[in-house]
Amino acid sequence: MPHTFFDAPLLIRDGIGTWVDTQEKPYVCNIDGMPTFKDKLPAGVKELQPVAGTPVAGNPVAGSPSDSSPEPSWGRGYQVSGTHRLPPTKFGEETKMEFVATEVVYEPLWATREAAAAFGITLIEPGQGLRMQSPIRHLENTPFEYGMFAGQQCPYLDEEHRNQLQPTVCTDLEHHDFPHVFSSVDPQLPLVISVGRYWPQRDRIFLADLWVPRGMALYMPPRPKIPNAAYIDLHGNRNSALACWRGGTQRSVQTLTLLPKDSGYFYWFWNALPTVHPLLTQP
């Protein structure tokens, strides 16, 4: 009698990317909904000023985090009751956070310019571009396919359980010393990027899901570790295919992500409580 097997669910699949020299081509432009990297801004492309992010050492950014900055009016707020930081590795540092909650709800938001800026992110619409900053010269614009169950994988468990699907989705956020460009290029569905703004001295964090309409992109500047920063902007893309859960037959989302291939230093922040990610309808 023939055996019947379940198809293994797709979590995350990456493809062969295109190298980007950020010194020779420092401009990222949204040309007809696709990211294009240029040595100068093409005629007819509107230049954007990136939202102020965490300042790079030796190159302070106006409007960078300060203790007098107001808490955001975007995102769902939670009290952080404690943190536990593991010893750093060559890849980065991991911090487990404890929230005063029984579950964590991410506020769903369309990625408008204002909503993205509330988390230190610049929205790039078609016909717009900006000059990137990157301490890492060579990055790669890489195609990814995210499956609708990718959020059920928890990368913070021990080796034995790390690749097992979990019944709930945990909080999984990061920042790092290189820029990101997340491009929403799927022919049918928007891209979803989870974001947070964490206030260490105030023990508060604000969480949201940014739904990026097809043909738009998000730029995140390099965010190295800044001691005593008033707040830290975080992001995660494990739930990129969240839109698949609205129904239909599509079970994964295509996207492009600018990132380093074999370098970069990460700061991971996570919480084990189950998260809730409400769905948005088409705009």
PDB file of C-alpha atoms in Angstrom:
ATOM      1  CA  MET A   1       0.000   0.000   0.000  1.00  0.00           C
ATOM      2  CA  PRO A   2       1.524   3.375  -0.963  1.00  0.00           C
ATOM      3  CA  HIS A   3       2.589   5.727   1.788  1.00  0.00           C
ATOM      4  CA  THR A   4       0.997   9.157   2.018  1.00  0.00           C
ATOM      5  CA  PHE A   5       3.129  12.029   3.265  1.00  0.00           C
ATOM      6  CA  PHE A   6       2.352  15.635   4.075  1.00  0.00           C
ATOM      7  CA  ASP A   7       4.226  18.251   2.081  1.00  0.00           C
ATOM      8  CA  ALA A   8       6.657  20.062   4.354  1.00  0.00           C
ATOM      9  CA  PRO A   9       5.528  23.705   4.774  1.00  0.00           C
ATOM     10  CA  LEU A  10       7.773  26.342   3.276  1.00  0.00           C
ATOM     11  CA  LEU A  11       9.281  28.581   5.938  1.00  0.00           C
ATOM     12  CA  ILE A  12      11.880  30.827   4.280  1.00  0.00           C
ATOM     13  CA  ARG A  13      13.678  30.318   0.969  1.00  0.00           C
ATOM     14  CA  ASP A  14      16.346  32.678  -0.334  1.00  0.00           C
ATOM     15  CA  GLY A  15      17.651  32.955  -3.889  1.00  0.00           C
ATOM     16  CA  ILE A  16      20.692  34.350  -5.668  1.00  0.00           C
ATOM     17  CA  GLY A  17      20.918  38.086  -5.159  1.00  0.00           C
ATOM     18  CA  THR A  18      22.521  41.022  -6.918  1.00  0.00           C
ATOM     19  CA  TRP A  19      25.615  42.618  -5.396  1.00  0.00           C
ATOM     20  CA  VAL A  20      25.343  46.313  -4.493  1.00  0.00           C
ATOM     21  CA  ASP A  21      28.437  48.443  -3.890  1.00  0.00           C
ATOM     22  CA  THR A  22      27.077  51.077  -1.519  1.00  0.00           C
ATOM     23  CA  GLN A  23      30.037  53.393  -2.183  1.00  0.00           C
ATOM     24  CA  GLU A  24      29.700  53.331  -5.957  1.00  0.00           C
ATOM     25  CA  LYS A  25      25.878  53.149  -5.925  1.00  0.00           C
ATOM     26  CA  PRO A  26      24.664  54.764  -2.714  1.00  0.00           C
ATOM     27  CA  TYR A  27      21.180  55.694  -4.016  1.00  0.00           C
ATOM     28  CA  VAL A  28      18.227  53.331  -3.803  1.00  0.00           C
ATOM     29  CA  CYS A  29      15.399  54.316  -6.148  1.00  0.00           C
ATOM     30  CA  ASN A  30      11.929  52.886  -6.541  1.00  0.00           C
ATOM     31  CA  ILE A  31      11.518  52.545 -10.311  1.00  0.00           C
ATOM     32  CA  ASP A  32       8.098  51.214 -11.293  1.00  0.00           C
ATOM     33  CA  GLY A  33       7.808  49.340  -7.999  1.00  0.00           C
ATOM     34  CA  MET A  34      11.258  47.721  -8.095  1.00  0.00           C
ATOM     35  CA  PRO A  35      14.400  48.744  -6.139  1.00  0.00           C
ATOM     36  CA  THR A  36      17.186  50.096  -8.365  1.00  0.00           C
ATOM     37  CA  PHE A  37      20.622  51.130  -7.098  1.00  0.00           C
ATOM     38  CA  LYS A  38      22.340  54.124  -8.730  1.00  0.00           C
ATOM     39  CA  ASP A  39      25.458  56.253  -8.432  1.00  0.00           C
ATOM     40  CA  LYS A  40      23.301  59.373  -8.585  1.00  0.00           C
ATOM     41  CA  LEU A  41      19.629  60.189  -8.485  1.00  0.00           C
ATOM     42  CA  PRO A  42      18.063  59.715 -11.959  1.00  0.00           C
ATOM     43  CA  ALA A  43      16.174  62.572 -13.572  1.00  0.00           C
ATOM     44  CA  GLY A  44      12.547  62.604 -12.558  1.00  0.00           C
ATOM     45  CA  VAL A  45      13.098  60.702  -9.281  1.00  0.00           C
ATOM     46  CA  LYS A  46      12.175  62.682  -6.177  1.00  0.00           C
ATOM     47  CA  GLU A  47      14.840  62.613  -3.462  1.00  0.00           C
ATOM     48  CA  LEU A  48      13.689  61.797   0.055  1.00  0.00           C
ATOM     49  CA  GLN A  49      15.424  62.719   3.290  1.00  0.00           C
ATOM     50  CA  PRO A  50      15.669  59.524   5.337  1.00  0.00           C
ATOM     51  CA  VAL A  51      13.916  59.483   8.683  1.00  0.00           C
ATOM     52  CA  ALA A  52      16.481  60.131  11.407  1.00  0.00           C
ATOM     53  CA  GLY A  53      17.712  56.870  12.871  1.00  0.00           C
ATOM     54  CA  THR A  54      20.249  55.881  15.489  1.00  0.00           C
ATOM     55  CA  PRO A  55      23.383  57.972  14.793  1.00  0.00           C
ATOM     56  CA  VAL A  56      26.423  56.188  13.431  1.00  0.00           C
ATOM     57  CA  ALA A  57      29.544  56.667  15.530  1.00  0.00           C
ATOM     58  CA  GLY A  58      31.319  59.827  14.437  1.00  0.00           C
ATOM     59  CA  ASN A  59      28.372  60.927  12.316  1.00  0.00           C
ATOM     60  CA  PRO A  60      25.580  62.196  14.593  1.00  0.00           C
ATOM     61  CA  VAL A  61      22.110  62.483  13.115  1.00  0.00           C
ATOM     62  CA  ALA A  62      19.864  65.422  13.862  1.00  0.00           C
ATOM     63  CA  GLY A  63      16.768  64.368  15.741  1.00  0.00           C
ATOM     64  CA  SER A  64      18.355  61.195  17.122  1.00  0.00           C
ATOM     65  CA  PRO A  65      16.954  59.562  20.283  1.00  0.00           C
ATOM     66  CA  SER A  66      16.922  61.650  23.430  1.00  0.00           C
ATOM     67  CA  ASP A  67      15.351  61.266  26.857  1.00  0.00           C
ATOM     68  CA  SER A  68      12.983  64.143  26.079  1.00  0.00           C
ATOM     69  CA  SER A  69      11.531  62.417  22.998  1.00  0.00           C
ATOM     70  CA  PRO A  70       7.793  61.697  23.358  1.00  0.00           C
ATOM     71  CA  GLU A  71       6.468  58.155  23.314  1.00  0.00           C
ATOM     72  CA  PRO A  72       4.943  57.220  19.953  1.00  0.00           C
ATOM     73  CA  SER A  73       1.242  57.469  19.195  1.00  0.00           C
ATOM     74  CA  TRP A  74       1.591  54.424  16.913  1.00  0.00           C
ATOM     75  CA  GLY A  75       1.645  50.790  17.965  1.00  0.00           C
ATOM     76  CA  ARG A  76       0.344  48.828  20.949  1.00  0.00           C
ATOM     77  CA  GLY A  77       2.240  49.587  24.163  1.00  0.00           C
ATOM     78  CA  TYR A  78       3.471  47.036  26.726  1.00  0.00           C
ATOM     79  CA  GLN A  79       5.366  47.245  29.989  1.00  0.00           C
ATOM     80  CA  VAL A  80       8.732  45.446  30.024  1.00  0.00           C
ATOM     81  CA  SER A  81       9.198  43.843  33.441  1.00  0.00           C
ATOM     82  CA  GLY A  82      12.714  42.558  32.844  1.00  0.00           C
ATOM     83  CA  THR A  83      15.401  41.552  30.378  1.00  0.00           C
ATOM     84  CA  HIS A  84      17.965  38.764  30.215  1.00  0.00           C
ATOM     85  CA  ARG A  85      20.959  39.163  27.905  1.00  0.00           C
ATOM     86  CA  LEU A  86      22.938  36.153  26.766  1.00  0.00           C
ATOM     87  CA  PRO A  87      26.724  36.327  26.260  1.00  0.00           C
ATOM     88  CA  PRO A  88      27.516  37.823  22.830  1.00  0.00           C
ATOM     89  CA  THR A  89      28.706  35.653  19.958  1.00  0.00           C
ATOM     90  CA  LYS A  90      30.475  36.538  16.723  1.00  0.00           C
ATOM     91  CA  PHE A  91      27.042  36.967  15.125  1.00  0.00           C
ATOM     92  CA  GLY A  92      25.493  39.295  17.689  1.00  0.00           C
ATOM     93  CA  GLU A  93      23.718  39.666  21.022  1.00  0.00           C
ATOM     94  CA  GLU A  94      20.424  38.136  22.171  1.00  0.00           C
ATOM     95  CA  THR A  95      18.122  39.737  24.758  1.00  0.00           C
ATOM     96  CA  LYS A  96      15.055  37.965  26.125  1.00  0.00           C
ATOM     97  CA  MET A  97      12.365  40.389  27.288  1.00  0.00           C
ATOM     98  CA  GLU A  98       9.562  39.828  29.782  1.00  0.00           C
ATOM     99  CA  PHE A  99       6.264  41.660  29.197  1.00  0.00           C
ATOM    100  CA  VAL A 100       3.477  42.428  31.652  1.00  0.00           C
ATOM    101  CA  ALA A 101       0.842  40.599  29.581  1.00  0.00           C
ATOM    102  CA  THR A 102      -0.651  37.198  28.834  1.00  0.00           C
ATOM    103  CA  GLU A 103      -0.546  37.747  25.076  1.00  0.00           C
ATOM    104  CA  VAL A 104       0.958  40.409  22.814  1.00  0.00           C
ATOM    105  CA  VAL A 105      -1.144  42.141  20.161  1.00  0.00           C
ATOM    106  CA  TYR A 106       0.600  43.877  17.267  1.00  0.00           C
ATOM    107  CA  GLU A 107      -1.327  46.874  15.947  1.00  0.00           C
ATOM    108  CA  PRO A 108      -1.926  46.411  12.195  1.00  0.00           C
ATOM    109  CA  LEU A 109      -1.066  49.520  10.151  1.00  0.00           C
ATOM    110  CA  TRP A 110      -0.785  50.270   6.468  1.00  0.00           C
ATOM    111  CA  ALA A 111       2.780  51.470   5.866  1.00  0.00           C
ATOM    112  CA  THR A 112       2.072  55.141   5.295  1.00  0.00           C
ATOM    113  CA  ARG A 113       4.891  57.656   5.501  1.00  0.00           C
ATOM    114  CA  GLU A 114       3.787  58.695   8.998  1.00  0.00           C
ATOM    115  CA  ALA A 115       3.338  55.176  10.362  1.00  0.00           C
ATOM    116  CA  ALA A 116       6.758  54.073   9.067  1.00  0.00           C
ATOM    117  CA  ALA A 117       8.460  57.201  10.408  1.00  0.00           C
ATOM    118  CA  ALA A 118       7.070  56.491  13.893  1.00  0.00           C
ATOM    119  CA  PHE A 119       9.460  53.510  13.974  1.00  0.00           C
ATOM    120  CA  GLY A 120      12.448  55.221  12.323  1.00  0.00           C
ATOM    121  CA  ILE A 121      11.673  53.914   8.818  1.00  0.00           C
ATOM    122  CA  THR A 122      11.398  55.723   5.472  1.00  0.00           C
ATOM    123  CA  LEU A 123       8.696  54.658   3.011  1.00  0.00           C
ATOM    124  CA  ILE A 124       9.897  54.773  -0.616  1.00  0.00           C
ATOM    125  CA  GLU A 125       7.089  55.010  -3.156  1.00  0.00           C
ATOM    126  CA  PRO A 126       7.465  54.621  -6.946  1.00  0.00           C
ATOM    127  CA  GLY A 127       9.331  57.588  -8.413  1.00  0.00           C
ATOM    128  CA  GLN A 128      11.203  58.293  -5.158  1.00  0.00           C
ATOM    129  CA  GLY A 129      14.736  57.577  -3.958  1.00  0.00           C
ATOM    130  CA  LEU A 130      17.219  58.336  -1.202  1.00  0.00           C
ATOM    131  CA  ARG A 131      20.901  58.140  -0.381  1.00  0.00           C
ATOM    132  CA  MET A 132      21.708  55.181   1.829  1.00  0.00           C
ATOM    133  CA  GLN A 133      24.238  55.093   4.636  1.00  0.00           C
ATOM    134  CA  SER A 134      26.130  51.837   5.193  1.00  0.00           C
ATOM    135  CA  PRO A 135      29.313  51.032   7.128  1.00  0.00           C
ATOM    136  CA  ILE A 136      29.385  47.764   5.133  1.00  0.00           C
ATOM    137  CA  ARG A 137      30.382  48.439   1.543  1.00  0.00           C
ATOM    138  CA  HIS A 138      29.065  45.358  -0.238  1.00  0.00           C
ATOM    139  CA  LEU A 139      25.445  44.334   0.297  1.00  0.00           C
ATOM    140  CA  GLU A 140      23.203  42.006  -1.681  1.00  0.00           C
ATOM    141  CA  ASN A 141      19.666  42.602  -2.933  1.00  0.00           C
ATOM    142  CA  THR A 142      18.337  39.101  -2.349  1.00  0.00           C
ATOM    143  CA  PRO A 143      15.050  37.490  -3.415  1.00  0.00           C
ATOM    144  CA  PHE A 144      13.223  35.695  -0.605  1.00  0.00           C
ATOM    145  CA  GLU A 145      10.077  33.620  -0.460  1.00  0.00           C
ATOM    146  CA  TYR A 146       8.344  33.654   2.935  1.00  0.00           C
ATOM    147  CA  GLY A 147       5.812  30.955   3.727  1.00  0.00           C
ATOM    148  CA  MET A 148       2.713  31.645   5.774  1.00  0.00           C
ATOM    149  CA  PHE A 149       4.024  29.391   8.581  1.00  0.00           C
ATOM    150  CA  ALA A 150       7.448  31.077   8.878  1.00  0.00           C
ATOM    151  CA  GLY A 151       6.283  32.938  11.988  1.00  0.00           C
ATOM    152  CA  GLN A 152       5.730  29.597  13.713  1.00  0.00           C
ATOM    153  CA  GLN A 153       9.486  28.953  13.708  1.00  0.00           C
ATOM    154  CA  CYS A 154      11.254  30.247  16.811  1.00  0.00           C
ATOM    155  CA  PRO A 155      15.002  30.786  16.252  1.00  0.00           C
ATOM    156  CA  TYR A 156      15.674  31.255  19.989  1.00  0.00           C
ATOM    157  CA  LEU A 157      15.024  27.685  21.133  1.00  0.00           C
ATOM    158  CA  ASP A 158      17.735  25.097  21.711  1.00  0.00           C
ATOM    159  CA  GLU A 159      19.165  23.163  18.785  1.00  0.00           C
ATOM    160  CA  GLU A 160      16.815  20.219  19.306  1.00  0.00           C
ATOM    161  CA  HIS A 161      13.640  22.303  18.963  1.00  0.00           C
ATOM    162  CA  ARG A 162      14.759  25.241  16.800  1.00  0.00           C
ATOM    163  CA  ASN A 163      13.469  23.819  13.511  1.00  0.00           C
ATOM    164  CA  GLN A 164      10.154  22.572  14.889  1.00  0.00           C
ATOM    165  CA  LEU A 165       6.998  24.552  14.185  1.00  0.00           C
ATOM    166  CA  GLN A 166       5.522  26.181  17.283  1.00  0.00           C
ATOM    167  CA  PRO A 167       1.781  26.497  18.033  1.00  0.00           C
ATOM    168  CA  THR A 168       2.164  30.250  18.573  1.00  0.00           C
ATOM    169  CA  VAL A 169       4.202  33.100  17.091  1.00  0.00           C
ATOM    170  CA  CYS A 170       6.642  34.816  19.457  1.00  0.00           C
ATOM    171  CA  THR A 171       7.973  38.370  19.401  1.00  0.00           C
ATOM    172  CA  ASP A 172      11.083  38.285  17.183  1.00  0.00           C
ATOM    173  CA  LEU A 173      12.740  41.668  16.556  1.00  0.00           C
ATOM    174  CA  GLU A 174      16.226  42.975  15.799  1.00  0.00           C
ATOM    175  CA  HIS A 175      18.435  45.912  14.886  1.00  0.00           C
ATOM    176  CA  HIS A 176      21.892  45.816  13.315  1.00  0.00           C
ATOM    177  CA  ASP A 177      24.862  47.764  11.995  1.00  0.00           C
ATOM    178  CA  PHE A 178      23.803  47.758   8.307  1.00  0.00           C
ATOM    179  CA  PRO A 179      20.830  49.167   6.387  1.00  0.00           C
ATOM    180  CA  HIS A 180      17.828  47.200   5.171  1.00  0.00           C
ATOM    181  CA  VAL A 181      15.633  47.807   2.144  1.00  0.00           C
ATOM    182  CA  PHE A 182      12.479  45.677   2.242  1.00  0.00           C
ATOM    183  CA  SER A 183      10.730  45.751  -1.153  1.00  0.00           C
ATOM    184  CA  SER A 184       7.124  44.653  -1.589  1.00  0.00           C
ATOM    185  CA  VAL A 185       7.317  42.978  -5.009  1.00  0.00           C
ATOM    186  CA  ASP A 186       4.836  40.102  -4.787  1.00  0.00           C
ATOM    187  CA  PRO A 187       2.420  40.260  -7.756  1.00  0.00           C
ATOM    188  CA  GLN A 188      -0.636  39.718  -5.551  1.00  0.00           C
ATOM    189  CA  LEU A 189      -0.077  40.379  -1.849  1.00  0.00           C
ATOM    190  CA  PRO A 190       1.410  43.110   0.357  1.00  0.00           C
ATOM    191  CA  LEU A 191       4.515  42.520   2.455  1.00  0.00           C
ATOM    192  CA  VAL A 192       4.255  42.597   6.266  1.00  0.00           C
ATOM    193  CA  ILE A 193       7.109  43.842   8.465  1.00  0.00           C
ATOM    194  CA  SER A 194       6.786  43.729  12.264  1.00  0.00           C
ATOM    195  CA  VAL A 195       8.235  46.754  14.083  1.00  0.00           C
ATOM    196  CA  GLY A 196       8.813  47.985  17.599  1.00  0.00           C
ATOM    197  CA  ARG A 197      10.110  51.020  19.463  1.00  0.00           C
ATOM    198  CA  TYR A 198      11.663  50.040  22.781  1.00  0.00           C
ATOM    199  CA  TRP A 199      12.315  52.549  25.586  1.00  0.00           C
ATOM    200  CA  PRO A 200      14.810  50.851  27.959  1.00  0.00           C
ATOM    201  CA  GLN A 201      14.790  53.547  30.656  1.00  0.00           C
ATOM    202  CA  ARG A 202      10.977  53.701  30.647  1.00  0.00           C
ATOM    203  CA  ASP A 203      10.532  49.899  30.435  1.00  0.00           C
ATOM    204  CA  ARG A 204       8.061  50.315  27.573  1.00  0.00           C
ATOM    205  CA  ILE A 205       7.786  48.878  24.081  1.00  0.00           C
ATOM    206  CA  PHE A 206       5.361  49.714  21.260  1.00  0.00           C
ATOM    207  CA  LEU A 207       4.604  47.068  18.645  1.00  0.00           C
ATOM    208  CA  ALA A 208       2.941  47.081  15.215  1.00  0.00           C
ATOM    209  CA  ASP A 209       2.745  45.261  11.899  1.00  0.00           C
ATOM    210  CA  LEU A 210       3.422  47.484   8.883  1.00  0.00           C
ATOM    211  CA  TRP A 211       1.563  46.243   5.811  1.00  0.00           C
ATOM    212  CA  VAL A 212       3.597  47.445   2.825  1.00  0.00           C
ATOM    213  CA  PRO A 213       1.478  47.884  -0.348  1.00  0.00           C
ATOM    214  CA  ARG A 214       2.746  46.195  -3.491  1.00  0.00           C
ATOM    215  CA  GLY A 215       5.301  48.313  -5.338  1.00  0.00           C
ATOM    216  CA  MET A 216       6.552  50.174  -2.245  1.00  0.00           C
ATOM    217  CA  ALA A 217       9.658  49.709  -0.104  1.00  0.00           C
ATOM    218  CA  LEU A 218      10.927  50.429   3.409  1.00  0.00           C
ATOM    219  CA  TYR A 219      14.405  51.812   4.158  1.00  0.00           C
ATOM    220  CA  MET A 220      15.924  51.244   7.596  1.00  0.00           C
ATOM    221  CA  PRO A 221      19.218  52.996   8.354  1.00  0.00           C
ATOM    222  CA  PRO A 222      22.109  51.247  10.147  1.00  0.00           C
ATOM    223  CA  ARG A 223      21.371  50.958  13.853  1.00  0.00           C
ATOM    224  CA  PRO A 224      24.443  50.019  15.883  1.00  0.00           C
ATOM    225  CA  LYS A 225      24.288  49.676  19.633  1.00  0.00           C
ATOM    226  CA  ILE A 226      24.210  53.094  21.338  1.00  0.00           C
ATOM    227  CA  PRO A 227      24.718  52.935  25.126  1.00  0.00           C
ATOM    228  CA  ASN A 228      21.986  54.737  27.081  1.00  0.00           C
ATOM    229  CA  ALA A 229      19.909  55.468  23.964  1.00  0.00           C
ATOM    230  CA  ALA A 230      16.461  56.722  24.937  1.00  0.00           C
ATOM    231  CA  TYR A 231      14.792  54.309  22.522  1.00  0.00           C
ATOM    232  CA  ILE A 232      15.708  51.560  20.085  1.00  0.00           C
ATOM    233  CA  ASP A 233      13.871  50.958  16.804  1.00  0.00           C
ATOM    234  CA  LEU A 234      13.426  47.258  16.051  1.00  0.00           C
ATOM    235  CA  HIS A 235      12.017  45.209  13.201  1.00  0.00           C
ATOM    236  CA  GLY A 236      11.386  41.623  12.110  1.00  0.00           C
ATOM    237  CA  ASN A 237      10.266  40.047   8.841  1.00  0.00           C
ATOM    238  CA  ARG A 238       9.483  36.462   9.871  1.00  0.00           C
ATOM    239  CA  ASN A 239       5.761  37.294   9.435  1.00  0.00           C
ATOM    240  CA  SER A 240       6.253  38.676   5.918  1.00  0.00           C
ATOM    241  CA  ALA A 241       3.552  36.369   4.530  1.00  0.00           C
ATOM    242  CA  LEU A 242       0.919  37.346   7.088  1.00  0.00           C
ATOM    243  CA  ALA A 243      -1.362  38.540   4.252  1.00  0.00           C
ATOM    244  CA  CYS A 244      -1.714  34.909   3.125  1.00  0.00           C
ATOM    245  CA  TRP A 245      -3.886  34.252   6.181  1.00  0.00           C
ATOM    246  CA  ARG A 246      -6.673  36.460   4.791  1.00  0.00           C
ATOM    247  CA  GLY A 247      -7.833  33.541   2.636  1.00  0.00           C
ATOM    248  CA  GLY A 248      -7.252  32.424  -0.912  1.00  0.00           C
ATOM    249  CA  THR A 249      -4.817  29.888  -2.305  1.00  0.00           C
ATOM    250  CA  GLN A 250      -1.529  31.786  -1.998  1.00  0.00           C
ATOM    251  CA  ARG A 251       0.639  30.354   0.785  1.00  0.00           C
ATOM    252  CA  SER A 252       3.824  32.401   0.393  1.00  0.00           C
ATOM    253  CA  VAL A 253       5.002  35.905  -0.509  1.00  0.00           C
ATOM    254  CA  GLN A 254       7.857  36.964  -2.780  1.00  0.00           C
ATOM    255  CA  THR A 255      10.056  39.825  -1.627  1.00  0.00           C
ATOM    256  CA  LEU A 256      13.465  41.463  -2.101  1.00  0.00           C
ATOM    257  CA  THR A 257      15.696  42.385   0.841  1.00  0.00           C
ATOM    258  CA  LEU A 258      18.957  44.361   0.808  1.00  0.00           C
ATOM    259  CA  LEU A 259      21.333  42.892   3.406  1.00  0.00           C
ATOM    260  CA  PRO A 260      24.946  41.708   3.787  1.00  0.00           C
ATOM    261  CA  LYS A 261      25.662  38.183   2.609  1.00  0.00           C
ATOM    262  CA  ASP A 262      28.245  37.060   5.147  1.00  0.00           C
ATOM    263  CA  SER A 263      28.813  39.951   7.543  1.00  0.00           C
ATOM    264  CA  GLY A 264      27.006  42.288   9.904  1.00  0.00           C
ATOM    265  CA  TYR A 265      26.421  42.250  13.644  1.00  0.00           C
ATOM    266  CA  PHE A 266      22.902  41.731  15.025  1.00  0.00           C
ATOM    267  CA  TYR A 267      21.039  42.632  18.214  1.00  0.00           C
ATOM    268  CA  TRP A 268      18.061  40.306  18.745  1.00  0.00           C
ATOM    269  CA  PHE A 269      15.153  41.009  21.111  1.00  0.00           C
ATOM    270  CA  TRP A 270      12.471  38.420  21.742  1.00  0.00           C
ATOM    271  CA  ASN A 271       9.622  37.464  24.043  1.00  0.00           C
ATOM    272  CA  ALA A 272       8.083  33.994  24.381  1.00  0.00           C
ATOM    273  CA  LEU A 273       4.438  35.040  24.896  1.00  0.00           C
ATOM    274  CA  PRO A 274       1.988  34.203  22.095  1.00  0.00           C
ATOM    275  CA  THR A 275       1.408  37.118  19.742  1.00  0.00           C
ATOM    276  CA  VAL A 276      -1.752  38.207  17.924  1.00  0.00           C
ATOM    277  CA  HIS A 277      -1.461  39.736  14.439  1.00  0.00           C
ATOM    278  CA  PRO A 278      -4.826  41.129  13.246  1.00  0.00           C
ATOM    279  CA  LEU A 279      -5.359  41.144   9.493  1.00  0.00           C
ATOM    280  CA  LEU A 280      -5.994  44.183   7.313  1.00  0.00           C
ATOM    281  CA  THR A 281      -8.265  44.339   4.294  1.00  0.00           C
ATOM    282  CA  GLN A 282      -7.082  45.699   0.949  1.00  0.00           C
ATOM    283  CA  PRO A 283      -6.902  49.534   0.914  1.00  0.00           C
TER     284      PRO A 283
END
